[in-house]
Structures are given as structure tokens and as C-alpha cells.
Amino acid sequence: MKIIVIGGGTSGILSALSLGKEGHEVLVLEKNDKIGGLCRSENIHGYTVDIGVHAITMLNNGPLIRLLNQYSQYLPNFKPYGEYYIRTNQLYKIPVSMHEWMTTAVIPHKDKLLVTSKIIDLMTVGFDKDTSVYDIVKDLNLSEPTSEFFDTFSYFLSGEGMDKTPLWRLFTGAGYIPEDDIIPFIYNDLRINPLRTSISKKFDSGRLWNMVDDGLLKSIKNKSKKYITKFMGEARFGSQGYPLGGVQSICDCICNSMKNTTLKTNEEVVQIVEENDKYYVKTINDVYEADVIIYSAPAVTIPNIVKNVEEVNKYNEKLENIKFSKSTTIWVGDKENYFPYLGSEVWVDYPCWATTTSNYDPWLAPKGKHLMGFSFVNSPEKDAIMAIENKLNINLDKVDMLHVQKTVPEHASCAIDQFFIYPKLKNNFYVVGTDSDPRSMGITRAAYSVEMMLSEFKNIHQPTNVNIQSE
Ligand SMILES: Cc1cc2nc3c(=O)[nH]c(=O)nc-3n(C[C@H](O)[C@H](O)[C@H](O)COP(=O)(O)OP(=O)(O)OC[C@H]3O[C@@H](n4cnc5c(N)ncnc54)[C@H](O)[C@@H]3O)c2cc1C
């Protein structure tokens, strides 16, 4: 079967890797001159600079690791990410567990008690899909610093402030609720609470039978208790890391493990037409024929490119409404290391996420130098530069290297009313990428969408006798 993958970002190359290894003939068409999309690193004056500041989530058996374990010969070498800090007048650890909440100095004591009891309450009774962080916070009469904390945290989780950030995003982002549990909630508009989401959990039928055996009421209690226990203790659902060699190493591991796959760069797809169960994919240079399309370019571009596919066109209006957030990342190379610890920090007064990537891998910077990244959401470049100079008291004209990137970090922001397309549009047309799965973020989200696509694809197309091809 001939498969064409449109776009060679993380979701596109993961799709190509898995489908090629499953024995299909795959062609990837990428419009840029390099494969990798946003999961790339580039050499800037001797520094290995990623596209954006990265932390890769869900490394304890999340979708990226599951796919790589199954299909890749090579695995990136992930270094534990360290801690998340918040910088006000000094540096504080971001509180994520009950113990950290109760002992943090960044939030006034009264607010800690209010927030803690509200979290326990919500995890027990549940909440609606469109409940925003603000809907909950506004009635608590929190102090200004605590409100600002939630607003900033919301920005980094969804690209929006707390009024547009869904509460479920905060819970999954903070690791209190497992990400898989929100899938039926998003696609079927269920109420999120431990009972309902676990009943309809897609992939684990064993768990469903256990619950039926257990009895309904007992399950509600058990599940709620499990989430709350996570909050009370230090353990969370997930682990994070940074790949040695930069995020390019993830892309390289995938591409170097491919089978039955051709990668073509500088091939922008301009039109896809369906005729007699075949697709004709037109690029600026050529026309290619396929049995199956995997669309990994932003889904918002589908209405312009896909012309006569009814199942696709019915989503056109929703697709056109997909919102992006924009990011500005300033990379600074210097002999001074402003973040001499493993981890990263968030600034509240001027929302920014900053880290020194050369702390994880010194080879990313020339000897004796450090590489620091500062990612801002929806901020103009000059404001971002000013914020760094003011906060760290440095003159960016005098540093060894300064590099500015403006990008769209995800194909869809995880905001209230946001549309996420389900990966299977029809038996021979699938969409993957960060607009086709709401779980987690970035590279992990892209990998989740590929897992979902694969499970749907295999149900329909996978011959039972095909084995995964190895070297
Ligand atoms: C500032 C910043 C910070 C980030 N932080 C993190 C983080 O901490 N953790 C994390 O996991 N992720 C992070 N990410 C996001 C992560 O890099 C992306 O979400 C992920 O790489 C997206 O993969 P994708 O395949 O969905 O899309 P993309 O990487 O966007 O790939 C889509 C590809 O399709 C191609 N394309 C588009 N149109 C066409 C066409 N018509 N024809 C052919 N090809 C086309 C594009 O050129 C691109 O290569 C960050 C990104 C940025 C910018």
C-alpha cells in the first residue's frame, strides 16, 4: 500500500517510521529544505540551538517512548529535566504536590489552604470540559501574586490566560490526572471526573472489566482517591527530560531507523484530489499517487489543499477557527550562566520560560560558554529583549551570541472551545500532529496523535500476517 505523509515534523516522521516498519511503502513530502519541523536544532555561531526551549514530557512510558521502543533502532539519550522554578524577587520551586503547596513561600498561607481544599474537592466531584481555571480561582478571593501565578502557569500550558485555559489542562499539565483519561472527555464532551473518564477510557478494556467487577460506586471512590493520593505525595503521572545533542537527536533517531520510506524536502504540497479511491498529491514540482494520506501539516491548511473529500470538507469551518499562539524565543550564548542548575524557571511579571540547555549537554555551547533560551508567549521581540535585560541585569548587545526565533509552538492551542480534529477522517485519510490530540504538549502530543492514528489505521488496513521489519 502506498502512503503519502504530508509534512516531515515529529508527527509526520513518527508516522512514516511506524507505517514503513509495518511493511508499507511511505513517501514523506516536506515543504522546507530540512526534515524535523519544530523538532530541530541548528548551528548558530558554534551553538546548537533548538527551535524553542524544550522539555520532553511523559518519558516514563509515554507515547514517544512507546513508539520509539517499538519501531526505532535508536533511542535519544534523555537527561532528567530537573526542577521547575518560579522567579519573583528570588527563586522558588513551583509547588506541585500537597507538601510543596503547604511549604512554598511564593504563595501566601491563606491561599494555600484555599487552593488545596478546592483541588481535593474538584478531584472528587469532577468539573465540566469548559470550566476555566478562572472560573474556579475567581471565587476563592486569592491574593494578586497567587492569581498571577495561575495566569502565568495557564499561559505556558495553553498559550492563553486563565480565563481561556481549561481546568483539565491545569490538572493534566500538573500531573494530577493521567493524560489518557481526558481523551473521551474531549472528543465526546463528557463531564470530567475520575469515574466517567475511566469508564470510557479507550485503550484499556481490562481496566473497564475491573471496574465492572468492582462495582460503580467503589470505582468512583478508588479513582478519586488515586488522584488525590498523587497530589498528597510527591509522585506524579509522568517524567520529563532533555535529549543530549538537542531536540535534533529525536528527529535523527527516528529518521535513521526508517524502512521502506522516502523523504523528500522542498516539496510543498499544494493540492490533494481523490479519484477512484486513489489520491493525487500535487506539489510545486510533481504529482504523486497514494492509497492513503497521513496529513501532518497544520490541519488548518486542509480546506485550501484538500479539494473533493467530503469527510474532510465537513470540518472546514471548525478547522478554519483553530487558534494558534505565537512564541518568541531568544537564545543567548555567553560566558556567564544565569541559570546554573538543572531545570528551568518561569517569570510571572513578564511571562517567560527560561533554561540553560548547555547544563544538560555542555557540547551545545563552545568551551567555556553557556547556551540559554528564553521562550515568550505572544510577546513582541523588543518587549522580550527588554524583559531579559531588566530581569537579569544584562546588556544583550554585549553577549557572545544572540538569536531570535518566532514560531507557532503547536498547531492548535489548548484553549476553551478549541477544536481538535480526531486523527481518523476516513479509512484512507488521517490527520496527525498537535491539532489532532489534546493530550500533553508538543512532541509528546504529536506522538499521542500518531499512536491514535496507528490504532485506527491497523484496525482497517493491517494485514494480520505482517511483522515489524527489523534490520
Ligand atoms: C518555542 C517553542 C517551545 C516548545 N517547547 C516544547 C516543549 O517544551 N516540549 C515539547 O514537547 N514540545 C515543545 N515545542 C513544540 C514541539 O516542537 C512541536 O509541537 C512539535 O515538534 C510539532 O510536531 P508536528 O509534527 O505536530 O508539527 P510540525 O513540527 O510543525 O511539523 C509540520 C511539518 O509540516 C510541514 N508542512 C507544512 N505545510 C506543508 C505543505 N503544504 N506541504 C508539505 N509540508 C508542509 C512543515 O514545514 C513542518 O515540517 C515547542 C515549540 C516551540 C516553537
Tab-separated table of N, CA, C and O and ligand atoms in Angstrom, residues 6-12 29-32 36-39 51-57 267-269 296-298 305 327 329 353 375 407-411 433-434 441-444 446, ligand 1:
chain	number	residue	atom	x	y	z
A	6	ILE	N	2.085	14.018	4.485
A	6	ILE	CA	2.277	15.437	4.145
A	6	ILE	C	2.925	16.116	5.350
A	6	ILE	O	2.304	16.230	6.406
A	7	GLY	N	4.155	16.558	5.203
A	7	GLY	CA	4.860	17.253	6.291
A	7	GLY	C	5.807	16.316	7.028
A	7	GLY	O	5.452	15.176	7.356
A	8	GLY	N	7.013	16.809	7.277
A	8	GLY	CA	8.043	15.980	7.920
A	8	GLY	C	8.426	16.479	9.292
A	8	GLY	O	9.600	16.470	9.662
A	9	GLY	N	7.433	16.919	10.089
A	9	GLY	CA	7.693	17.248	11.503
A	9	GLY	C	7.647	15.972	12.334
A	9	GLY	O	7.593	14.855	11.789
A	10	THR	N	7.635	16.109	13.662
A	10	THR	CA	7.647	14.936	14.541
A	10	THR	C	6.537	13.953	14.194
A	10	THR	O	6.774	12.747	14.077
A	11	SER	N	5.323	14.471	14.036
A	11	SER	CA	4.191	13.552	13.801
A	11	SER	C	4.320	12.885	12.439
A	11	SER	O	3.985	11.708	12.288
A	12	GLY	N	4.830	13.623	11.443
A	12	GLY	CA	4.990	13.057	10.107
A	12	GLY	C	6.051	11.963	10.088
A	12	GLY	O	5.823	10.870	9.554
A	29	LEU	N	6.507	14.095	2.135
A	29	LEU	CA	6.733	15.322	1.363
A	29	LEU	C	6.809	16.498	2.329
A	29	LEU	O	5.833	16.809	3.024
A	30	GLU	N	7.968	17.114	2.407
A	30	GLU	CA	8.185	18.216	3.358
A	30	GLU	C	8.484	19.493	2.573
A	30	GLU	O	9.314	19.499	1.675
A	31	LYS	N	7.806	20.567	2.963
A	31	LYS	CA	7.975	21.792	2.168
A	31	LYS	C	9.312	22.493	2.424
A	31	LYS	O	9.848	23.157	1.544
A	32	ASN	N	9.862	22.338	3.632
A	32	ASN	CA	11.137	23.009	3.928
A	32	ASN	C	12.321	22.233	3.368
A	32	ASN	O	12.175	21.099	2.926
A	36	GLY	N	12.012	17.623	10.066
A	36	GLY	CA	12.003	17.817	11.529
A	36	GLY	C	10.966	18.804	12.027
A	36	GLY	O	10.584	18.780	13.187
A	37	GLY	N	10.520	19.736	11.156
A	37	GLY	CA	9.536	20.726	11.600
A	37	GLY	C	10.076	21.510	12.771
A	37	GLY	O	11.191	22.049	12.716
A	38	LEU	N	9.327	21.508	13.876
A	38	LEU	CA	9.758	22.259	15.067
A	38	LEU	C	10.676	21.438	15.968
A	38	LEU	O	11.136	21.932	16.992
A	39	CYS	N	10.907	20.192	15.612
A	39	CYS	CA	11.788	19.348	16.425
A	39	CYS	C	13.171	19.300	15.742
A	39	CYS	O	13.597	18.269	15.246
A	51	ILE	N	14.753	24.699	18.087
A	51	ILE	CA	13.641	25.593	17.744
A	51	ILE	C	12.771	25.669	19.002
A	51	ILE	O	11.943	24.810	19.249
A	52	GLY	N	13.000	26.683	19.828
A	52	GLY	CA	12.242	26.835	21.081
A	52	GLY	C	12.890	26.087	22.237
A	52	GLY	O	13.667	25.155	22.050
A	53	VAL	N	12.567	26.547	23.432
A	53	VAL	CA	13.056	25.890	24.658
A	53	VAL	C	12.210	24.640	24.878
A	53	VAL	O	10.986	24.709	24.819
A	54	HIS	N	12.834	23.497	25.102
A	54	HIS	CA	12.090	22.235	25.183
A	54	HIS	C	12.295	21.470	26.486
A	54	HIS	O	13.407	21.446	27.026
A	55	ALA	N	11.223	20.830	26.930
A	55	ALA	CA	11.297	19.743	27.921
A	55	ALA	C	10.392	18.660	27.353
A	55	ALA	O	9.262	18.955	26.959
A	56	ILE	N	10.852	17.443	27.270
A	56	ILE	CA	10.016	16.388	26.681
A	56	ILE	C	9.300	15.668	27.820
A	56	ILE	O	9.922	15.175	28.758
A	57	THR	N	7.956	15.628	27.703
A	57	THR	CA	7.135	15.117	28.800
A	57	THR	C	6.845	13.618	28.635
A	57	THR	O	7.072	13.049	27.567
A	267	GLU	N	9.389	20.048	-1.068
A	267	GLU	CA	8.225	19.567	-1.796
A	267	GLU	C	6.957	20.045	-1.082
A	267	GLU	O	6.348	19.319	-0.295
A	268	GLU	N	6.596	21.270	-1.339
A	268	GLU	CA	5.377	21.795	-0.704
A	268	GLU	C	4.140	21.245	-1.402
A	268	GLU	O	3.999	21.362	-2.635
A	269	VAL	N	3.250	20.640	-0.623
A	269	VAL	CA	2.011	20.094	-1.195
A	269	VAL	C	1.029	21.244	-1.377
A	269	VAL	O	0.764	22.013	-0.446
A	296	SER	N	0.122	15.644	8.094
A	296	SER	CA	0.767	16.102	9.337
A	296	SER	C	1.134	17.581	9.287
A	296	SER	O	1.683	18.120	10.241
A	297	ALA	N	0.819	18.255	8.177
A	297	ALA	CA	0.935	19.719	8.147
A	297	ALA	C	-0.216	20.264	9.000
A	297	ALA	O	-1.143	19.522	9.318
A	298	PRO	N	-0.186	21.539	9.395
A	298	PRO	CA	-1.291	22.048	10.215
A	298	PRO	C	-2.657	21.775	9.578
A	298	PRO	O	-2.871	22.062	8.401
A	305	ILE	N	-6.098	22.891	0.707
A	305	ILE	CA	-5.306	21.911	-0.044
A	305	ILE	C	-6.137	20.709	-0.500
A	305	ILE	O	-5.965	20.209	-1.604
A	327	SER	N	5.119	32.209	19.568
A	327	SER	CA	6.175	32.289	20.578
A	327	SER	C	7.376	33.038	20.002
A	327	SER	O	7.629	32.997	18.806
A	329	THR	N	11.357	33.119	20.903
A	329	THR	CA	12.416	32.565	21.747
A	329	THR	C	13.705	33.331	21.474
A	329	THR	O	14.094	33.527	20.315
A	353	TRP	N	9.702	31.555	29.936
A	353	TRP	CA	10.190	30.255	30.402
A	353	TRP	C	11.653	30.179	29.977
A	353	TRP	O	11.953	30.356	28.789
A	375	SER	N	11.828	31.551	26.239
A	375	SER	CA	10.644	31.489	25.370
A	375	SER	C	9.517	32.338	25.958
A	375	SER	O	9.172	32.208	27.135
A	407	THR	N	7.972	31.540	16.208
A	407	THR	CA	7.367	30.293	15.736
A	407	THR	C	5.965	30.115	16.316
A	407	THR	O	5.564	30.830	17.231
A	408	VAL	N	5.266	29.121	15.801
A	408	VAL	CA	3.978	28.702	16.368
A	408	VAL	C	4.240	27.348	17.022
A	408	VAL	O	4.493	26.363	16.338
A	409	PRO	N	4.248	27.298	18.368
A	409	PRO	CA	4.687	26.056	19.013
A	409	PRO	C	3.791	24.845	18.783
A	409	PRO	O	4.269	23.722	18.735
A	410	GLU	N	2.502	25.045	18.675
A	410	GLU	CA	1.595	23.915	18.444
A	410	GLU	C	0.661	24.299	17.303
A	410	GLU	O	0.359	25.463	17.115
A	411	HIS	N	0.138	23.297	16.590
A	411	HIS	CA	-0.812	23.591	15.513
A	411	HIS	C	-2.140	24.111	16.055
A	411	HIS	O	-2.919	24.704	15.318
A	433	GLY	N	-0.561	15.222	14.382
A	433	GLY	CA	0.071	16.494	14.757
A	433	GLY	C	-0.588	17.065	15.990
A	433	GLY	O	-1.524	16.471	16.542
A	434	THR	N	-0.127	18.207	16.396
A	434	THR	CA	-0.571	18.748	17.683
A	434	THR	C	-1.948	19.399	17.616
A	434	THR	O	-2.389	20.001	18.587
A	441	MET	N	1.809	17.974	25.673
A	441	MET	CA	2.170	19.080	24.807
A	441	MET	C	3.275	18.694	23.825
A	441	MET	O	3.962	17.698	23.998
A	442	GLY	N	3.381	19.522	22.780
A	442	GLY	CA	4.474	19.445	21.819
A	442	GLY	C	4.720	18.060	21.259
A	442	GLY	O	3.834	17.415	20.685
A	443	ILE	N	5.955	17.626	21.439
A	443	ILE	CA	6.402	16.379	20.821
A	443	ILE	C	5.619	15.182	21.361
A	443	ILE	O	5.247	14.278	20.617
A	444	THR	N	5.320	15.203	22.645
A	444	THR	CA	4.537	14.111	23.230
A	444	THR	C	3.119	14.121	22.657
A	444	THR	O	2.547	13.073	22.349
A	446	ALA	N	2.234	15.269	19.714
A	446	ALA	CA	2.345	14.778	18.335
A	446	ALA	C	2.413	13.244	18.337
A	446	ALA	O	1.774	12.572	17.522
B	1	LIG	C1	9.111	27.943	21.452
B	1	LIG	C2	8.724	26.519	21.415
B	1	LIG	C3	8.800	25.767	22.568
B	1	LIG	C4	8.425	24.432	22.559
B	1	LIG	N1	8.530	23.708	23.708
B	1	LIG	C5	8.247	22.403	23.683
B	1	LIG	C6	8.447	21.599	24.824
B	1	LIG	O1	8.890	22.052	25.855
B	1	LIG	N2	8.143	20.288	24.759
B	1	LIG	C7	7.668	19.738	23.626
B	1	LIG	O2	7.419	18.527	23.610
B	1	LIG	N3	7.449	20.469	22.527
B	1	LIG	C8	7.722	21.784	22.538
B	1	LIG	N4	7.525	22.536	21.418
B	1	LIG	C9	6.648	22.052	20.372
B	1	LIG	C10	7.128	20.935	19.517
B	1	LIG	O3	8.370	21.230	18.976
B	1	LIG	C11	6.070	20.787	18.408
B	1	LIG	O4	4.786	20.776	18.948
B	1	LIG	C12	6.217	19.507	17.619
B	1	LIG	O5	7.525	19.395	17.150
B	1	LIG	C13	5.192	19.598	16.488
B	1	LIG	O6	5.260	18.474	15.661
B	1	LIG	P1	4.191	18.350	14.497
B	1	LIG	O7	4.582	17.209	13.673
B	1	LIG	O8	2.824	18.351	15.059
B	1	LIG	O9	4.300	19.721	13.655
B	1	LIG	P2	5.486	20.467	12.922
B	1	LIG	O10	6.772	20.257	13.587
B	1	LIG	O11	5.010	21.872	12.757
B	1	LIG	O12	5.550	19.749	11.504
B	1	LIG	C14	4.707	20.062	10.423
B	1	LIG	C15	5.547	19.963	9.156
B	1	LIG	O13	4.707	20.115	8.017
B	1	LIG	C16	5.403	20.883	7.069
B	1	LIG	N5	4.420	21.450	6.142
B	1	LIG	C17	3.508	22.413	6.397
B	1	LIG	N6	2.761	22.651	5.294
B	1	LIG	C18	3.205	21.788	4.340
B	1	LIG	C19	2.822	21.552	2.988
B	1	LIG	N7	1.821	22.212	2.399
B	1	LIG	N8	3.491	20.596	2.284
B	1	LIG	C20	4.494	19.891	2.865
B	1	LIG	N9	4.897	20.100	4.142
B	1	LIG	C21	4.259	21.032	4.865
B	1	LIG	C22	6.147	21.912	7.907
B	1	LIG	O14	7.200	22.521	7.185
B	1	LIG	C23	6.607	21.060	9.085
B	1	LIG	O15	7.872	20.489	8.831
B	1	LIG	C24	7.939	23.852	21.373
B	1	LIG	C25	7.905	24.586	20.187
B	1	LIG	C26	8.300	25.908	20.200
B	1	LIG	C27	8.273	26.678	18.924
